[in-house]
PDB file of C-alpha atoms and ligand atoms in Angstrom:
ATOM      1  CA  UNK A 104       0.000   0.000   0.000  1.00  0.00           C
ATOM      2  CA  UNK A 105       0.987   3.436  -0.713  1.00  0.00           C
ATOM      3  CA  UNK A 106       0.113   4.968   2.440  1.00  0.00           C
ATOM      4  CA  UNK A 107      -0.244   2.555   5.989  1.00  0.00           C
ATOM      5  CA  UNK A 108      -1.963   3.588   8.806  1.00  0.00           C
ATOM      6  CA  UNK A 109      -1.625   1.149  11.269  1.00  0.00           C
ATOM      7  CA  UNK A 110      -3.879   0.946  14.536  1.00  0.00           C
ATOM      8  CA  UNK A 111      -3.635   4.208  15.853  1.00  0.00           C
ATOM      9  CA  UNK A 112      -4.557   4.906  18.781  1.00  0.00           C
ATOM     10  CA  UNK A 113      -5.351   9.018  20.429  1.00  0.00           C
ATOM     11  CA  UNK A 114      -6.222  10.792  22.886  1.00  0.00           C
ATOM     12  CA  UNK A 115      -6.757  14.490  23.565  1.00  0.00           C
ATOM     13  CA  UNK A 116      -7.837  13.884  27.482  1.00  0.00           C
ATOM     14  CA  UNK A 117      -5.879  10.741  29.034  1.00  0.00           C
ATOM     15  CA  UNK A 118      -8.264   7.488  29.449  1.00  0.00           C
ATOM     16  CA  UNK A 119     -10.045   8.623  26.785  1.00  0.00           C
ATOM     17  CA  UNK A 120      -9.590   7.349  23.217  1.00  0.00           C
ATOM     18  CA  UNK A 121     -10.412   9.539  20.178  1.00  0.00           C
ATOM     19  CA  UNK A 122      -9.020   6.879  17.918  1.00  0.00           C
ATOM     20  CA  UNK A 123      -8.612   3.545  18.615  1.00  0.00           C
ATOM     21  CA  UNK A 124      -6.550   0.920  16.898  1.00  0.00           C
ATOM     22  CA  UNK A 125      -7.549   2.151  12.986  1.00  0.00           C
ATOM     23  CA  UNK A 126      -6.104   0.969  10.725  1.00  0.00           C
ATOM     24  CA  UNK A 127      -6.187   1.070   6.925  1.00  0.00           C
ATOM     25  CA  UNK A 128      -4.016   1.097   3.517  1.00  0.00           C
ATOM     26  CA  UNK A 129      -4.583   3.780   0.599  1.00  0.00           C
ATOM     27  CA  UNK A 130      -3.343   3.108  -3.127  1.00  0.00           C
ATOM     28  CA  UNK A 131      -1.593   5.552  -5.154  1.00  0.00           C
ATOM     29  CA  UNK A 132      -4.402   7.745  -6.524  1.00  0.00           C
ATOM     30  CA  UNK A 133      -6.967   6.016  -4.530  1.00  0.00           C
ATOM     31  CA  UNK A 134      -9.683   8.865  -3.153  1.00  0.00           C
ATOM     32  CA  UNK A 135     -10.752   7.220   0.685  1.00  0.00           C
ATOM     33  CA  UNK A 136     -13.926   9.148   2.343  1.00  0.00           C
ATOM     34  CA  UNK A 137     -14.260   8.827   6.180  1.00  0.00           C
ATOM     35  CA  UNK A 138     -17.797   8.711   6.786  1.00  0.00           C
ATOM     36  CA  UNK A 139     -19.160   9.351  10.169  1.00  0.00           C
ATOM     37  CA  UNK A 140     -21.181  11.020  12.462  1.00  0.00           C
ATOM     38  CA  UNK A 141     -20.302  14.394  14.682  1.00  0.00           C
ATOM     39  CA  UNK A 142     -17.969  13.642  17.192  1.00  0.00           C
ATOM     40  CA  UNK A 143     -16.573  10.323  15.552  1.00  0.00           C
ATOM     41  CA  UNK A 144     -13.553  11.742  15.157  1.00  0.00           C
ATOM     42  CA  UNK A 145     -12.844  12.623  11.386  1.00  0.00           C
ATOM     43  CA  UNK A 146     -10.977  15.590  11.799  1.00  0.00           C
ATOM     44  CA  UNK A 147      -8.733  13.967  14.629  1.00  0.00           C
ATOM     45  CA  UNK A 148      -8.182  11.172  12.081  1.00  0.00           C
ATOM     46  CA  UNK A 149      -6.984  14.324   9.272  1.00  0.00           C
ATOM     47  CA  UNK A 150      -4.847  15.708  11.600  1.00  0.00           C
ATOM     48  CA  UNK A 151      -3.067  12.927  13.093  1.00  0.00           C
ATOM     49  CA  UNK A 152      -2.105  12.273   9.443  1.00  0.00           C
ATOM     50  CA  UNK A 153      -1.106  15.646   8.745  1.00  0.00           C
ATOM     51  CA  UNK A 154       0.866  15.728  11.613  1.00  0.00           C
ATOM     52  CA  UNK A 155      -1.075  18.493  13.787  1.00  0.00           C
ATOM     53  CA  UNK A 156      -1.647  15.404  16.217  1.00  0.00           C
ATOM     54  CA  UNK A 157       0.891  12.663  17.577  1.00  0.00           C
ATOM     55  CA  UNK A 158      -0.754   9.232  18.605  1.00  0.00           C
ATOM     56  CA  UNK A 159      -0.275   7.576  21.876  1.00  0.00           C
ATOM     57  CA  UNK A 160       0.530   4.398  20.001  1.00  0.00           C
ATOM     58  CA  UNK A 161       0.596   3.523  16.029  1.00  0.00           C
ATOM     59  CA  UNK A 162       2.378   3.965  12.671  1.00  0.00           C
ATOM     60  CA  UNK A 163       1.941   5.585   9.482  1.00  0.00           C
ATOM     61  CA  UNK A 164       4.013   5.448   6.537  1.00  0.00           C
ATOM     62  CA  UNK A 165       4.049   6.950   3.156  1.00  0.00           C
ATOM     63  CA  UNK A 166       5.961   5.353   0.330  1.00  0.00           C
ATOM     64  CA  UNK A 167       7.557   3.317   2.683  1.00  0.00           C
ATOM     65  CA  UNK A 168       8.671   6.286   4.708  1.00  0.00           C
ATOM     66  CA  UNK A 169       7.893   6.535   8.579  1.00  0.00           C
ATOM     67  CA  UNK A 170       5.805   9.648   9.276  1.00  0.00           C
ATOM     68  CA  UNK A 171       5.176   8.784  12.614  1.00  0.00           C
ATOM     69  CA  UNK A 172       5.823   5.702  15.476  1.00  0.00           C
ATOM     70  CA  UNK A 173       6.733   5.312  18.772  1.00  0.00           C
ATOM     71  CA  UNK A 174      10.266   6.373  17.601  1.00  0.00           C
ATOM     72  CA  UNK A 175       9.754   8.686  14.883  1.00  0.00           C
ATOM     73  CA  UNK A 176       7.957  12.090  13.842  1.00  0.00           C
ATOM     74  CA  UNK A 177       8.470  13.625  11.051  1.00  0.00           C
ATOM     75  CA  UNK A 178       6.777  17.727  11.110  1.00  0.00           C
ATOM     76  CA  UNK A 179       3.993  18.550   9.261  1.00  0.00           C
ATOM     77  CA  UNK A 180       5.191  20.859   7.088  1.00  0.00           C
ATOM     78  CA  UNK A 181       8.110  18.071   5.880  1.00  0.00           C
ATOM     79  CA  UNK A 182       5.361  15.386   5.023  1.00  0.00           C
ATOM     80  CA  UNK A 183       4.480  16.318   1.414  1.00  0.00           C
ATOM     81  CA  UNK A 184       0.562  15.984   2.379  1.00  0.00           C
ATOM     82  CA  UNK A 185      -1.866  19.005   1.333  1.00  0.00           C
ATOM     83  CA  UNK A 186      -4.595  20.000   3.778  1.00  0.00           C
ATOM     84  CA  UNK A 187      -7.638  21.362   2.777  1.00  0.00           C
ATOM     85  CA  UNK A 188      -9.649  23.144   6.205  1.00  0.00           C
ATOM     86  CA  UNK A 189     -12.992  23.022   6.566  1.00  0.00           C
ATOM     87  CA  UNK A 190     -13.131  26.830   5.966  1.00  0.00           C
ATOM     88  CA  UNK A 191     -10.674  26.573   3.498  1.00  0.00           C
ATOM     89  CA  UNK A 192      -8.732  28.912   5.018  1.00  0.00           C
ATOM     90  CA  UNK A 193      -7.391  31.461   2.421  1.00  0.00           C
ATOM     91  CA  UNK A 194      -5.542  34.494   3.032  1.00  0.00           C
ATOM     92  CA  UNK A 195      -7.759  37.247   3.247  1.00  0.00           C
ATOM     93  CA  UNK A 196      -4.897  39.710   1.965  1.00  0.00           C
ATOM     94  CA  UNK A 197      -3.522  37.679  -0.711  1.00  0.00           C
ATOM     95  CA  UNK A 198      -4.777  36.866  -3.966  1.00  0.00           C
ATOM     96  CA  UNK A 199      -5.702  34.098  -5.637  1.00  0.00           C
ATOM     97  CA  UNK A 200      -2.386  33.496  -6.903  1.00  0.00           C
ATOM     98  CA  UNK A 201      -0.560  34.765  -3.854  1.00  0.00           C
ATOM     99  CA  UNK A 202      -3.010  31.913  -2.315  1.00  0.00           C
ATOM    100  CA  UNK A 203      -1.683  29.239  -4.829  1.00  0.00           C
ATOM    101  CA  UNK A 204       2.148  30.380  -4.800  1.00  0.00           C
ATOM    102  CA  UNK A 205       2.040  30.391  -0.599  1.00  0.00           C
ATOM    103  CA  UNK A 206       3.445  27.165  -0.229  1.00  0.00           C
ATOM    104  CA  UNK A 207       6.245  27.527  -3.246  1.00  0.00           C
ATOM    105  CA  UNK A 208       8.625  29.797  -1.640  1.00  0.00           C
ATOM    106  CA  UNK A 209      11.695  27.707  -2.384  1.00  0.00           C
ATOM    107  CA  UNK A 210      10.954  27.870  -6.234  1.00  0.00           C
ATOM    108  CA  UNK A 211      12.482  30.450  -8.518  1.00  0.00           C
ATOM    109  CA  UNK A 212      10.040  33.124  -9.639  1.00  0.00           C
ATOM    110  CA  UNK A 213       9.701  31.646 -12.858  1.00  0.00           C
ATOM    111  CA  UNK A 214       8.980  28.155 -11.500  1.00  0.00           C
ATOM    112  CA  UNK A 215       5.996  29.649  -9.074  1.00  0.00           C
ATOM    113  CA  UNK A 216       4.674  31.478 -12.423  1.00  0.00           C
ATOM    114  CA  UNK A 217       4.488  28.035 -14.499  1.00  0.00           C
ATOM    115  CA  UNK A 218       3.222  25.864 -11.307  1.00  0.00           C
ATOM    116  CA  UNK A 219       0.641  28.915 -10.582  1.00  0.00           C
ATOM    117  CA  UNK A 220      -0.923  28.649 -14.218  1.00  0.00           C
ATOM    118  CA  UNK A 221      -1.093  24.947 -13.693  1.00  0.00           C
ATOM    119  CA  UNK A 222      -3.207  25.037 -10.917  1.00  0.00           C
ATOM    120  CA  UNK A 223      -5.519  28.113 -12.072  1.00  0.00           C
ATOM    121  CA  UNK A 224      -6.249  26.162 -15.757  1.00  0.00           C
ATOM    122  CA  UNK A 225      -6.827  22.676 -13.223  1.00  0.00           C
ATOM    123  CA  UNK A 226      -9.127  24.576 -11.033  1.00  0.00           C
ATOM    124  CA  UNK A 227     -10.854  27.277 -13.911  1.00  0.00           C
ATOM    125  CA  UNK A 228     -10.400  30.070 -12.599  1.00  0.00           C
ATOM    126  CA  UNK A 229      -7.887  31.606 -15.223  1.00  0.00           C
ATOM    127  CA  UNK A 230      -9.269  35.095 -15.826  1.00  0.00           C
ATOM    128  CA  UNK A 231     -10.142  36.273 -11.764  1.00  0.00           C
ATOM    129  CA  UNK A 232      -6.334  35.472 -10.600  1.00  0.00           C
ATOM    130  CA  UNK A 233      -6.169  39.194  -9.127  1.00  0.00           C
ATOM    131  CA  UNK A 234      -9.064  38.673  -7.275  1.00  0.00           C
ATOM    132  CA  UNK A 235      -9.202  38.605  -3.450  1.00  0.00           C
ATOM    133  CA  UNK A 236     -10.590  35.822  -1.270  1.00  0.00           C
ATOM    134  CA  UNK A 237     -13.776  37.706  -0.115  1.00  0.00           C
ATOM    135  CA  UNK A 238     -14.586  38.462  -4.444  1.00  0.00           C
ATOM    136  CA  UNK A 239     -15.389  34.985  -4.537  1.00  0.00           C
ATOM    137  CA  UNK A 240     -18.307  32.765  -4.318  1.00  0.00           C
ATOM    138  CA  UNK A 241     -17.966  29.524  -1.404  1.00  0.00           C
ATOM    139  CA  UNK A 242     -17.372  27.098  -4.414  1.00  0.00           C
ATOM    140  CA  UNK A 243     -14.425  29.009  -6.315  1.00  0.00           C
ATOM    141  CA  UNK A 244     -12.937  29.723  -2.390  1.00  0.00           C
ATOM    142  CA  UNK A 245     -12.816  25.874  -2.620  1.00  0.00           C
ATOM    143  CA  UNK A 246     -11.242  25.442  -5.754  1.00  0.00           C
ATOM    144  CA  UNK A 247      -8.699  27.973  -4.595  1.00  0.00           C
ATOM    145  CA  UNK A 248      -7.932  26.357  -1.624  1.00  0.00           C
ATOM    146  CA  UNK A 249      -7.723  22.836  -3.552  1.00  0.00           C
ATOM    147  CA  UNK A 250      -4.971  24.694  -5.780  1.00  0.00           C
ATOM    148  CA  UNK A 251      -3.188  25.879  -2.904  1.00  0.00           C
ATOM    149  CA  UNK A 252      -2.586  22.341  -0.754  1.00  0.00           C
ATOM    150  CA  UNK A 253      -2.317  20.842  -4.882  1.00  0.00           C
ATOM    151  CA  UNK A 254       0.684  23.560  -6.013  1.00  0.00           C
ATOM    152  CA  UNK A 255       3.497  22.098  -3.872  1.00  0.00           C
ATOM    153  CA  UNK A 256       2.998  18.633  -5.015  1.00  0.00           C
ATOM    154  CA  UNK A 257       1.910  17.099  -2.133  1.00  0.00           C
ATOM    155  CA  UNK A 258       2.017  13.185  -2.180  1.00  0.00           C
ATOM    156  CA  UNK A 259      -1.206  13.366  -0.500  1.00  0.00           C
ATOM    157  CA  UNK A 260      -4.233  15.494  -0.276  1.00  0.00           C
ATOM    158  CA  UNK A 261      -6.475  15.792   2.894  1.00  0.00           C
ATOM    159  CA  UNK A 262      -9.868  17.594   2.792  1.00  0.00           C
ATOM    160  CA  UNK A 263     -12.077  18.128   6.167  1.00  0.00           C
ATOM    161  CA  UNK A 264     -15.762  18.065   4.541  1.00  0.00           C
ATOM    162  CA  UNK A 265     -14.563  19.819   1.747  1.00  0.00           C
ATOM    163  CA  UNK A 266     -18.745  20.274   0.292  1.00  0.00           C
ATOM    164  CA  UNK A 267     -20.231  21.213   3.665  1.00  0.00           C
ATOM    165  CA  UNK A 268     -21.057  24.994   2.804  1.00  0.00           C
ATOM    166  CA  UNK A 269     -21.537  24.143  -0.575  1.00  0.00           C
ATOM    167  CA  UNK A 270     -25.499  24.357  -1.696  1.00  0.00           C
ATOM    168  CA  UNK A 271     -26.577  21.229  -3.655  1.00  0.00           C
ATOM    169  CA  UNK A 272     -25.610  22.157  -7.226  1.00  0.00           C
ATOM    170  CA  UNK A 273     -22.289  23.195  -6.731  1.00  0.00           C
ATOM    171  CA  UNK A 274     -21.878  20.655  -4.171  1.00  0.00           C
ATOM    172  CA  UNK A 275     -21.999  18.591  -7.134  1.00  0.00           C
ATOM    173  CA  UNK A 276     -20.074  19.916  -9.696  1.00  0.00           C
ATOM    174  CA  UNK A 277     -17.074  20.406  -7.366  1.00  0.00           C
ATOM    175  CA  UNK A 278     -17.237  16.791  -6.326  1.00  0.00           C
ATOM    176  CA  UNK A 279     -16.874  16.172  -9.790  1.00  0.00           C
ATOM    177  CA  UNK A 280     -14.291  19.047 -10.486  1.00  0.00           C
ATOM    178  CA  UNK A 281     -12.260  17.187  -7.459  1.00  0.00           C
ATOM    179  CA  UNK A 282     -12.790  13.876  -8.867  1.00  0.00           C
ATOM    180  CA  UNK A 283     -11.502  14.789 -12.446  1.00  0.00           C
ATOM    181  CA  UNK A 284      -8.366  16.699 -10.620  1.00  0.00           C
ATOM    182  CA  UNK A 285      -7.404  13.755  -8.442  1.00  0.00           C
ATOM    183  CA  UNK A 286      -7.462  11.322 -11.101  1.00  0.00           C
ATOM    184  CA  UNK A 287      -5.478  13.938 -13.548  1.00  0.00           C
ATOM    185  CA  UNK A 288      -2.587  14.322 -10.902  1.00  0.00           C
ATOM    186  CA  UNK A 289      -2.822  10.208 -10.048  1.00  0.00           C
ATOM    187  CA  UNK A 290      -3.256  11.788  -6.166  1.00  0.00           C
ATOM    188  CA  UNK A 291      -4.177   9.697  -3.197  1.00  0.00           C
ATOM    189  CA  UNK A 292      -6.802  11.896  -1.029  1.00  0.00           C
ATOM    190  CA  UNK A 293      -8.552  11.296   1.952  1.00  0.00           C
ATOM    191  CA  UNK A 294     -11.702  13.545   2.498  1.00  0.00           C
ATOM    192  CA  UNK A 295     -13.809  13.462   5.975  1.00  0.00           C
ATOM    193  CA  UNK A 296     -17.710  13.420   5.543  1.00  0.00           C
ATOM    194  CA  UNK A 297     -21.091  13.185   7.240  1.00  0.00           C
ATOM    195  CA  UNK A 298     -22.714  12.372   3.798  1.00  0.00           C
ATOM    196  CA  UNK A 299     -22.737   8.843   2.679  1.00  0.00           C
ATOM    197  CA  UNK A 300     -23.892  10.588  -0.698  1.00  0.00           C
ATOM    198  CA  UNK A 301     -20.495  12.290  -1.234  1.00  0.00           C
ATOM    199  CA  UNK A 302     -19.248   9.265  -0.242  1.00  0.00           C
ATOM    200  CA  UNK A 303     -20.582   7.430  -3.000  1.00  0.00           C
ATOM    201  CA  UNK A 304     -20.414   9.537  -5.876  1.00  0.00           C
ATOM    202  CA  UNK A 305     -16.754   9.742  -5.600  1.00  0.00           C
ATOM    203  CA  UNK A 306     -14.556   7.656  -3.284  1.00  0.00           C
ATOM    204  CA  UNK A 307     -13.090   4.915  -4.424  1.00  0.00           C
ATOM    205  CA  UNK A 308     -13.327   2.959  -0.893  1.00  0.00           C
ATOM    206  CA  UNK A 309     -15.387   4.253   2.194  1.00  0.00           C
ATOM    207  CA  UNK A 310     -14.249   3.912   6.098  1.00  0.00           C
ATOM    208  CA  UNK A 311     -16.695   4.241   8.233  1.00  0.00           C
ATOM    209  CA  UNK A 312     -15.655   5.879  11.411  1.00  0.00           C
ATOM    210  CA  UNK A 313     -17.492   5.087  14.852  1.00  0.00           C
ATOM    211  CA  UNK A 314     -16.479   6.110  17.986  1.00  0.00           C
ATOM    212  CA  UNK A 315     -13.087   6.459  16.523  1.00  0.00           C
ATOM    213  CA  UNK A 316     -12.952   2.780  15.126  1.00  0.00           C
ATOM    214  CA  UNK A 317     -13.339   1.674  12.127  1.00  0.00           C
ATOM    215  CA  UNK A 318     -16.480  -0.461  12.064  1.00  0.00           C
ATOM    216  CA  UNK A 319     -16.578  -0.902   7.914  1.00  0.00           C
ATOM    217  CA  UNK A 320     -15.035  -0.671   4.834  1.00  0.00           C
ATOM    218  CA  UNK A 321     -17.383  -0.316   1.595  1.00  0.00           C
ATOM    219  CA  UNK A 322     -15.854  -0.553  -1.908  1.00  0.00           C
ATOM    220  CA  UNK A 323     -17.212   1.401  -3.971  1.00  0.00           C
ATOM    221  CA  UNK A 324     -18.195   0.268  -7.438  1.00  0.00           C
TER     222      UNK A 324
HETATM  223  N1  ATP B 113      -8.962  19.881  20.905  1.00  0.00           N
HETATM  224  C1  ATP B 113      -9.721  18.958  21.494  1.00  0.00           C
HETATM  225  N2  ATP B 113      -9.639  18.711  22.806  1.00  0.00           N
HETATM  226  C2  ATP B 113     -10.386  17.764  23.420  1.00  0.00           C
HETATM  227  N3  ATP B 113     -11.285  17.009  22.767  1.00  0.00           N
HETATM  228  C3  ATP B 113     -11.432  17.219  21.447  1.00  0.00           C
HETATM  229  C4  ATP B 113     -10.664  18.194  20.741  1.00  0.00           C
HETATM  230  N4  ATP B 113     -11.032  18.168  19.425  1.00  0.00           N
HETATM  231  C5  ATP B 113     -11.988  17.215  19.329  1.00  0.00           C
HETATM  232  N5  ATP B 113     -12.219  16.639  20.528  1.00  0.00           N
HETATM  233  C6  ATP B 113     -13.158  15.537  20.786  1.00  0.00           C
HETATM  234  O1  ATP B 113     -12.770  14.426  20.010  1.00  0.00           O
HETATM  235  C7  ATP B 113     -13.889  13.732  19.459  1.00  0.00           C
HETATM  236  C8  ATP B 113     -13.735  13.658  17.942  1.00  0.00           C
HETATM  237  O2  ATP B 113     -13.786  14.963  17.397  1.00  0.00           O
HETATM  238  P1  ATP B 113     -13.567  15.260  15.863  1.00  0.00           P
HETATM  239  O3  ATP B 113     -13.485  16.723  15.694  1.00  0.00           O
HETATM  240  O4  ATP B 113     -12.434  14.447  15.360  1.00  0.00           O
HETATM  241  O5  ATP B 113     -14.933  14.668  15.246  1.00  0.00           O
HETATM  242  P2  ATP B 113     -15.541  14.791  13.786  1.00  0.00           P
HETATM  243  O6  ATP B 113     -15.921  13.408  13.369  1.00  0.00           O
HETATM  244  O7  ATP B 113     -14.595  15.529  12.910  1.00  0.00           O
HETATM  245  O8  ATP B 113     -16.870  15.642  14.041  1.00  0.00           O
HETATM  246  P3  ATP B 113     -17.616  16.730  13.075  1.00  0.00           P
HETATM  247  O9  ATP B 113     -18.383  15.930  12.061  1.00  0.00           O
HETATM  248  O10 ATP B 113     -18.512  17.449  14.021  1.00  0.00           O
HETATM  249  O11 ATP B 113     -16.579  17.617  12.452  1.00  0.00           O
HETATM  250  C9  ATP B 113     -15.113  14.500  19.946  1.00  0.00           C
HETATM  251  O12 ATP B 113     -15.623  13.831  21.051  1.00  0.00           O
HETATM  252  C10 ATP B 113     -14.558  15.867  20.327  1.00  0.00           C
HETATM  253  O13 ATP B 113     -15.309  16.412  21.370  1.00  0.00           O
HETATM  254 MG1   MG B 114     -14.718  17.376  11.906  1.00  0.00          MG
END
């Protein structure tokens, strides 16, 4: 498997387990929704992978590298994985393209101009690049914020209910829009949701999170 999460185990409070001993494999390019109530623990799940959490006990690797184990922790911002926030999270005082270069300050100039265009053609948003967060409707935030955590090449893309404030119709589209990019890039993504239909009309696999266990996994077909 590409990426190995192997029973985890957290807790924000002692004696009181968040997660508990999940485990599961992803495939290169393989899109995974974790569908569960409120409170199940979805986001915990996210950020433990991201690195925002450490586990009291567990492993995860990512191409055969160690991200985390009783021994090992490698910092978020060194894991190659994208985040997408609920809120997505854009700079109010950038652009959109200041959004989309953030996480490319290593690059040369003209390197963060190429990657930049990239991402705007992926996402469609070509002509408003000048534009400001708060010029934008919930759905194109989205797509900006997809661009962003997708610029830096991340071997991994996490989203935290990425449709939530999304009204039915665009809800839609961008599950498609995501679907098409994913499969594009060859990505692996993880996304956390309360709605077995986003579950269905894109992941390739759901977990279905309980208490912070994983009582089933559904391929999807
Ligand atoms: N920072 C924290 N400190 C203590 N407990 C927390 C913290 N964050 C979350 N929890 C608890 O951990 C459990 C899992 O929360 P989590 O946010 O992972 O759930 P979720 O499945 O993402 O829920 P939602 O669908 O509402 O976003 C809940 O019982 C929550 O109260
Ligand atoms: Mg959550």
């Amino acid at each position: 498997m590409y990426i190995d999460i192997n029973k985890i185990d957290f807790e924000y409070d002692k004696n009181n387990l968040v997660l508990c001993s999940c485990s599961t494999g992803i495939e290169q390019g393989e899109i995974v929704a974790i569908l569960g109530k409120s409170g199940s623990g979805k986001s915990t799940l996210l950020r433990v992978l991201s690195g925002l959490e450490i586990p009291k006990n567990g492993e995860i690797t990512i191409d055969g590298e160690i991200l985390v184990s009783n021994r090992h922790f490698v910092e978020p911002n060194k894991r190659k994985i994208g985040m997408v926030f609920q809120d997505y999270a854009l700079f109010p005082h950038l652009n959109i393209i200041q959004n989309i270069q953030y996480g490319l300050m290593k690059k040369s100039k003209e390197e963060k101009e190429k990657i930049a265009l990239e991402m705007l053609k992926l996402i469609s948003l070509n002509e408003k690049y000048t534009k400001y967060p708060h010029e934008l409707s919930g759905g194109q935030q989205q797509r900006v914020a997809l661009a962003r955590a997708l610029a830096p090449n991340p071997k991994m893309l996490l989203l935290d209910e990425p449709f939530s404030n999304l009204d039915k119709d665009l809800r839609k589209q961008i599950r498609q829009d995501l679907k098409r990019i994913m499969n594009q890039q060859n990505m692996s993504c993880i996304f956390a949701t309360h709605d077995y239909e986003d579950a269905k009309d894109i992941a390739n696999r759901i977990l279905y999170l309980e208490d912070g266990k994983i009582v089933k996994i559904e391929k999807n077909v």
